[in-house]
Coordinates of C-alpha atoms in Angstrom, one line a residue:
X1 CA 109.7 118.4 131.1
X2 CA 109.6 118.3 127.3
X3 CA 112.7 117.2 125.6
X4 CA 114.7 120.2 124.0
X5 CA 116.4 117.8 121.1
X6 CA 115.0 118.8 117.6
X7 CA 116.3 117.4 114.2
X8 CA 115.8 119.4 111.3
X9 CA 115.6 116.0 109.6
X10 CA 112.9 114.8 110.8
X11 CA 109.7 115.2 108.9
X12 CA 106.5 115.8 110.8
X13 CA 103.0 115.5 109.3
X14 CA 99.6 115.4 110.7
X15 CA 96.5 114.3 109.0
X16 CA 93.2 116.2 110.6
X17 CA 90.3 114.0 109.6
X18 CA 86.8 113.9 110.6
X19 CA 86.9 110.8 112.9
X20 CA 90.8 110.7 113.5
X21 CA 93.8 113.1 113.5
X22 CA 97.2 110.6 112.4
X23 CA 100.5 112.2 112.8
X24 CA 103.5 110.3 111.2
X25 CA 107.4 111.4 111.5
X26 CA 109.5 110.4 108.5
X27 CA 113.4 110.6 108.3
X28 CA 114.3 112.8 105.2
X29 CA 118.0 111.0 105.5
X30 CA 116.6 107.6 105.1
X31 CA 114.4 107.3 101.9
X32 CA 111.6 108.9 104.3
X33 CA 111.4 105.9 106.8
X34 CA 108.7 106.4 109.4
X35 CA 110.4 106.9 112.6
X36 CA 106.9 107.2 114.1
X37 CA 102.9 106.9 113.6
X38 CA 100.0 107.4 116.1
X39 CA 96.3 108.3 115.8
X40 CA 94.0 109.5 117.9
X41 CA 90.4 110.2 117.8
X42 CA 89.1 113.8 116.3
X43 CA 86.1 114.2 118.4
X44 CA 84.7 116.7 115.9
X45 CA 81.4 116.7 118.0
X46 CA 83.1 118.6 120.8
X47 CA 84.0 121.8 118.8
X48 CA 86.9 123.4 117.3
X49 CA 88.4 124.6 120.2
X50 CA 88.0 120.5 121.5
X51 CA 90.1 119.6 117.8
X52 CA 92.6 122.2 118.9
X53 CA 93.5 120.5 122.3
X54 CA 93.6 117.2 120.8
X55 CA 95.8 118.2 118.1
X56 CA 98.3 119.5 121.2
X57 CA 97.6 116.1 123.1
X58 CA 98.9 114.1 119.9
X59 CA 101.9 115.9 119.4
X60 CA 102.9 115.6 122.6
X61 CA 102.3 111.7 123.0
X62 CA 105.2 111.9 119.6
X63 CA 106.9 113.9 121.3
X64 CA 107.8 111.4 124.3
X65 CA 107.4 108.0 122.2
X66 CA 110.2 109.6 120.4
X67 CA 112.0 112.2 122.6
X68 CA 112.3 114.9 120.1
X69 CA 110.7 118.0 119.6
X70 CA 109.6 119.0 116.1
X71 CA 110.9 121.5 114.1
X72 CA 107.9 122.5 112.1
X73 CA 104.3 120.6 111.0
X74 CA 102.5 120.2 108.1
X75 CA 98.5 119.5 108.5
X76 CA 96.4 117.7 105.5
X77 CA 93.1 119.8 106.2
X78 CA 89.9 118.4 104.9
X79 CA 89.2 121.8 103.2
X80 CA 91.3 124.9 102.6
X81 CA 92.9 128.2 104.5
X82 CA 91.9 131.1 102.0
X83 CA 94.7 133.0 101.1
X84 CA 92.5 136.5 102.0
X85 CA 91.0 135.9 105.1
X86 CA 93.9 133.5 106.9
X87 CA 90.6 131.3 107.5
X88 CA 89.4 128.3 106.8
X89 CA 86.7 126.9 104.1
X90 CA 84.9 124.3 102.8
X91 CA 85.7 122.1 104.9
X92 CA 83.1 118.9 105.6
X93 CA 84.4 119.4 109.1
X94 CA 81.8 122.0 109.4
X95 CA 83.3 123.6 113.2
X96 CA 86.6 124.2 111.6
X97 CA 85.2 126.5 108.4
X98 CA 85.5 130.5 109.1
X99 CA 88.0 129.8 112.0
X100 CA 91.9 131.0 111.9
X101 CA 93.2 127.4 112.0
X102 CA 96.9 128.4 111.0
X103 CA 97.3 131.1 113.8
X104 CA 95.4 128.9 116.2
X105 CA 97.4 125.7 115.5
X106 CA 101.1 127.8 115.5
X107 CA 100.1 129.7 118.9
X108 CA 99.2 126.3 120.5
X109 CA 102.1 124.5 119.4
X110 CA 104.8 127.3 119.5
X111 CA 106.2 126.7 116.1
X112 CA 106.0 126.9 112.3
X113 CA 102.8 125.5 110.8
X114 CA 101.8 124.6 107.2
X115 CA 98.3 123.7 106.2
X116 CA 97.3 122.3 102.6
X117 CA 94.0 120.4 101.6
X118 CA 94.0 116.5 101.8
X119 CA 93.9 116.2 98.0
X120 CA 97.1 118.6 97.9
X121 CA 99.2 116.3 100.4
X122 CA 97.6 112.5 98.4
X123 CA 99.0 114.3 95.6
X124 CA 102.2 115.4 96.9
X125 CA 103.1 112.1 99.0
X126 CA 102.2 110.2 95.8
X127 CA 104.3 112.3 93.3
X128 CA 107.2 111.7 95.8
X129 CA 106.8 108.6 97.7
X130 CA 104.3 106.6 95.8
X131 CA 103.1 106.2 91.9
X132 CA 105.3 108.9 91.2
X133 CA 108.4 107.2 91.6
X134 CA 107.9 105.1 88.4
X135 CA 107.8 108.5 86.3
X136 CA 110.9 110.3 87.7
X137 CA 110.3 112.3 84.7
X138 CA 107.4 113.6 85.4
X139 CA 107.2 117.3 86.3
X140 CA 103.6 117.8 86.7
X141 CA 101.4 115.5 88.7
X142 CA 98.0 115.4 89.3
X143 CA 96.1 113.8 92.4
X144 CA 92.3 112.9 91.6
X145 CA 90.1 112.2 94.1
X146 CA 86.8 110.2 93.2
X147 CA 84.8 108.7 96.5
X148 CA 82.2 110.1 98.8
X149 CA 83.4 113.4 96.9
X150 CA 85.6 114.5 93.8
X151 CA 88.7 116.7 94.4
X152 CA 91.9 117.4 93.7
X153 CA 95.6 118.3 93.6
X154 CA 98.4 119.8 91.6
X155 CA 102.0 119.3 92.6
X156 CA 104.7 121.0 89.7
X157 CA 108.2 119.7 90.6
X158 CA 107.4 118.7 94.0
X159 CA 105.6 121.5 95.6
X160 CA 102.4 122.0 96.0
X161 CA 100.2 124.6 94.3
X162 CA 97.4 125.9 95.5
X163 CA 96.6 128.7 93.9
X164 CA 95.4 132.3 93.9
X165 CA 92.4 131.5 96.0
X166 CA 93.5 128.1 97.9
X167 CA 91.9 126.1 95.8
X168 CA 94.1 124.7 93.1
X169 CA 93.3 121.5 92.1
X170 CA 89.5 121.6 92.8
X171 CA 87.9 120.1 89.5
X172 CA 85.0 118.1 91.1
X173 CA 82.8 121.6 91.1
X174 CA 83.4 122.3 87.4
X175 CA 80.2 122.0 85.8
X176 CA 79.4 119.0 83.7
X177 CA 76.1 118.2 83.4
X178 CA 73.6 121.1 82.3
X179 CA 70.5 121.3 84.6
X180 CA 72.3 118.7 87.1
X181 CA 71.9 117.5 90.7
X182 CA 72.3 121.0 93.4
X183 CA 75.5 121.0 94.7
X184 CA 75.8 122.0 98.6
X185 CA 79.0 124.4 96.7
X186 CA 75.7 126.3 94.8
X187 CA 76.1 125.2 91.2
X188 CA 74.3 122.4 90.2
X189 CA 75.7 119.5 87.8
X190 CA 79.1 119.4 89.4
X191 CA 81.2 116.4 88.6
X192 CA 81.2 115.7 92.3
X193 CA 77.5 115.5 91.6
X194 CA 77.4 113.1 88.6
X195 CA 80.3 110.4 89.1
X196 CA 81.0 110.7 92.6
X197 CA 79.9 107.3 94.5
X198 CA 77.1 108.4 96.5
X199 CA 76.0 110.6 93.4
X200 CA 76.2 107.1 90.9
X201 CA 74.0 105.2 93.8
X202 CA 71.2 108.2 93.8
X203 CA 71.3 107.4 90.1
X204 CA 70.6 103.9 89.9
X205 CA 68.0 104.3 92.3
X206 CA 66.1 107.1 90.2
X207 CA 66.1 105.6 87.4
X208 CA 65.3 102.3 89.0
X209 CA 63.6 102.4 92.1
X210 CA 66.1 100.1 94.0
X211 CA 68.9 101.6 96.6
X212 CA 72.2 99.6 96.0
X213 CA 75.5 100.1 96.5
X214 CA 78.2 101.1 94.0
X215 CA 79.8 97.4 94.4
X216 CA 76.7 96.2 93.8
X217 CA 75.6 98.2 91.0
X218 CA 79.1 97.2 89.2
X219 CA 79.2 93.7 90.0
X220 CA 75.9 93.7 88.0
X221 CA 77.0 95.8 84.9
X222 CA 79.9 93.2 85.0
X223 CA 77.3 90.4 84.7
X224 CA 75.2 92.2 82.0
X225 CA 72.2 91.3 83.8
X226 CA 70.4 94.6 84.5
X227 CA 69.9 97.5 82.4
X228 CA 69.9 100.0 85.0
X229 CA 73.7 99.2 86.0
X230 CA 74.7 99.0 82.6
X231 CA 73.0 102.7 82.4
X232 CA 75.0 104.1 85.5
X233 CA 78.5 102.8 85.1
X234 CA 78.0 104.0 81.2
X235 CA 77.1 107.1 82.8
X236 CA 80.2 107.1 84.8
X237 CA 82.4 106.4 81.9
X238 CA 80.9 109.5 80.0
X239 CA 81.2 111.8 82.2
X240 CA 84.7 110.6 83.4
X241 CA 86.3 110.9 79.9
X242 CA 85.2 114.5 79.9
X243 CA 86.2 115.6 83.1
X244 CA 89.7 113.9 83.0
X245 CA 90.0 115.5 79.2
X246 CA 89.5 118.5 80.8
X247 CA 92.1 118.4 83.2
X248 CA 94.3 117.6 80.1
X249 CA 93.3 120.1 77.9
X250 CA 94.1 123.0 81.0
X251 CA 97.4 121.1 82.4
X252 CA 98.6 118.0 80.5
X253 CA 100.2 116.7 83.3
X254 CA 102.8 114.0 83.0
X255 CA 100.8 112.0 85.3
X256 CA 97.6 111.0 86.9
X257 CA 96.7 109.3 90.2
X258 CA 93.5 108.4 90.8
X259 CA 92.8 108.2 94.3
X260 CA 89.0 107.5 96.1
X261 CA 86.6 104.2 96.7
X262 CA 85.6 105.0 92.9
X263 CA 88.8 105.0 91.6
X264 CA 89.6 101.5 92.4
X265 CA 87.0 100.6 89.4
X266 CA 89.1 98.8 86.6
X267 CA 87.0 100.3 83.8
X268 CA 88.3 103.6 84.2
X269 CA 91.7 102.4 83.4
X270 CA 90.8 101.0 80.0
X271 CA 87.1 101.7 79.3
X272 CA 87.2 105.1 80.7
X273 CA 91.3 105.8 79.1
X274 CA 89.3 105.2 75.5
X275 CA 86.7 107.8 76.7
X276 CA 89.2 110.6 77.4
X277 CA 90.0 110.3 73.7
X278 CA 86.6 111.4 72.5
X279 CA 87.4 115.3 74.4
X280 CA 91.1 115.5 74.3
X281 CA 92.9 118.4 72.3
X282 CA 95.1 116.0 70.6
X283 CA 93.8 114.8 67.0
X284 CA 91.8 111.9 70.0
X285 CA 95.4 110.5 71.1
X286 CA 96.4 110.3 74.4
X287 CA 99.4 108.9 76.1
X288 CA 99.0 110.4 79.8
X289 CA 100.0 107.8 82.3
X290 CA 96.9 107.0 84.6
X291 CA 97.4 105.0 87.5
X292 CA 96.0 104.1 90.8
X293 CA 98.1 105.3 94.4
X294 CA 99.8 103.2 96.1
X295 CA 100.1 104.6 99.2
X296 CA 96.5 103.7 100.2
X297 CA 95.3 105.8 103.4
X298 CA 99.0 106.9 104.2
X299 CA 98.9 109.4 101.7
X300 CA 97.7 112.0 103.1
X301 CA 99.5 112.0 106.5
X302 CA 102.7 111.7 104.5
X303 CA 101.5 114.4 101.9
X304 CA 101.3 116.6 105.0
X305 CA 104.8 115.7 106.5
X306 CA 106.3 116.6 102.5
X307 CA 104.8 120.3 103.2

């Protein structure tokens, strides 16, 4: 039999990733101290109905590692539940997009649900658990995401916003570059598409004719010792300074994590600050703290527990 003790306390998060699904339970008494943390795989390949059951199967193994039953759950999605429709889109988890996720989730688990994009809960867990504890002034934080993709999220004095439509936060499909790469979103020259880091790679090797790594490409800017690198991480600086100026211009948030493979680059933290200052609204001055997370991969199942 399941245990009946619950404790309103207790803060439970789940992470729903493409290869794993992580669920964490934090202590809100306690300076959010993780009480527990397992993972299990998705299995994606087996459906959504398959994702459903393991979902149940994880919260379950919590629940007897820590004899408790949870109150309520919050679930880092890899895309978003539209506002309209109760259903879920773009998410890179193809099985999951056009399917009632929240109803689904709260029918199998018999309680109160609450779903938010990944980028939304790195955002949130890093406003109030990580970066964001050096700026306890800061009311408006934004969460950038720059790796395999470029995303977002906007948290205003601790809560999440998502916006009219669910997607709040979403500046990697602004347009940036006129007559750019196709975007699977439609568009074409999205800044997922220009300064993402598979996007820099298909750079290098157009305008070169050799396939290397983002590491690689950089290491070799670093060294000034190939033209084509020097090209694409100039290309990356660019087009960083105006997307980031745009998120400025729009929100002026008191503070920026940059989260993502790409942003672990130095450049963009002195090199690419200077280039923000060519597009800001600000006579080119800018005083925005930009910093890297430093929750690392916890973010997001802690982001969803903070829902």
């Amino acid at each position: 039999m399941k245990p009946s003790i619950t404790n309103p306390t207790h803060l439970w998060g789940i992470d729903l990733g493409g290869t794993k699904i992580e669920c964490a339970v934090l202590d809100k008494t306690n300076d959010l101290a993780v009480i527990c943390r397992k993972r299990i795989p998705t299995e994606a390949d087996k459906g959504y109905q398959h994702i459903i059951s393991q979902i149940v199967k994880l919260v379950n193994l919590v629940i007897e590692e820590i004899d408790e039953q949870p109150v309520q759950i919050g679930f880092a999605t890899p895309g978003v539940l539209d506002p309209a429709s109760q259903t879920m889109k773009n998410c890179n988890t193809v099985c999951m997009n056009g399917q009632p996720m929240h109803e689904d989730l709260e029918k199998a688990l018999g309680i109160p649900v609450k779903l938010a994009n990944d980028a939304n809960c790195f955002a949130l867990a890093e406003a109030l658990m990580g970066a964001g504890k050096s700026f306890p002034k800061a009311e408006l934080v934004f969460g950038v995401i720059m790796g395999t993709g470029v995303g977002g999220g906007l948290v205003v004095h601790g809560k999440v916003i998502s916006g009219h439509h669910g997607i709040g936060g979403e500046w990697g499909h602004n347009i940036i570059e006129e007559n750019g790469e196709p975007c699977y979103c439609g568009k074409a020259g999205c800044v997922e598409k220009v300064i993402a880091g598979p996007a820099l790679e298909k750079y290098y090797q157009k305008i070169s004719g050799e396939s290397l790594k983002l590491k690689e490409i950089l290491e070799r800017y670093l060294a000034n010792t190939d033209e084509f690198a020097t090209a694409t991480i100039e290309r990356l600086l660019e087009y960083y300074g105006r997307g980031i100026s745009t998120l400025i211009n729009v929100l002026d948030p008191d503070l920026i994590v940059i989260g993502g493979g790409v942003g672990n680059i130095d450049l963009l933290y002195t090199e690419g600050y200077e280039r923000i200052k060519k597009y800001i609204f600000n006579d080119k001055k800018i005083s925005t703290p930009i910093v890297k997370p430093l929750l690392g991969d916890s973010a997001g199942v802690f982001g969803a527990a903070l829902l």
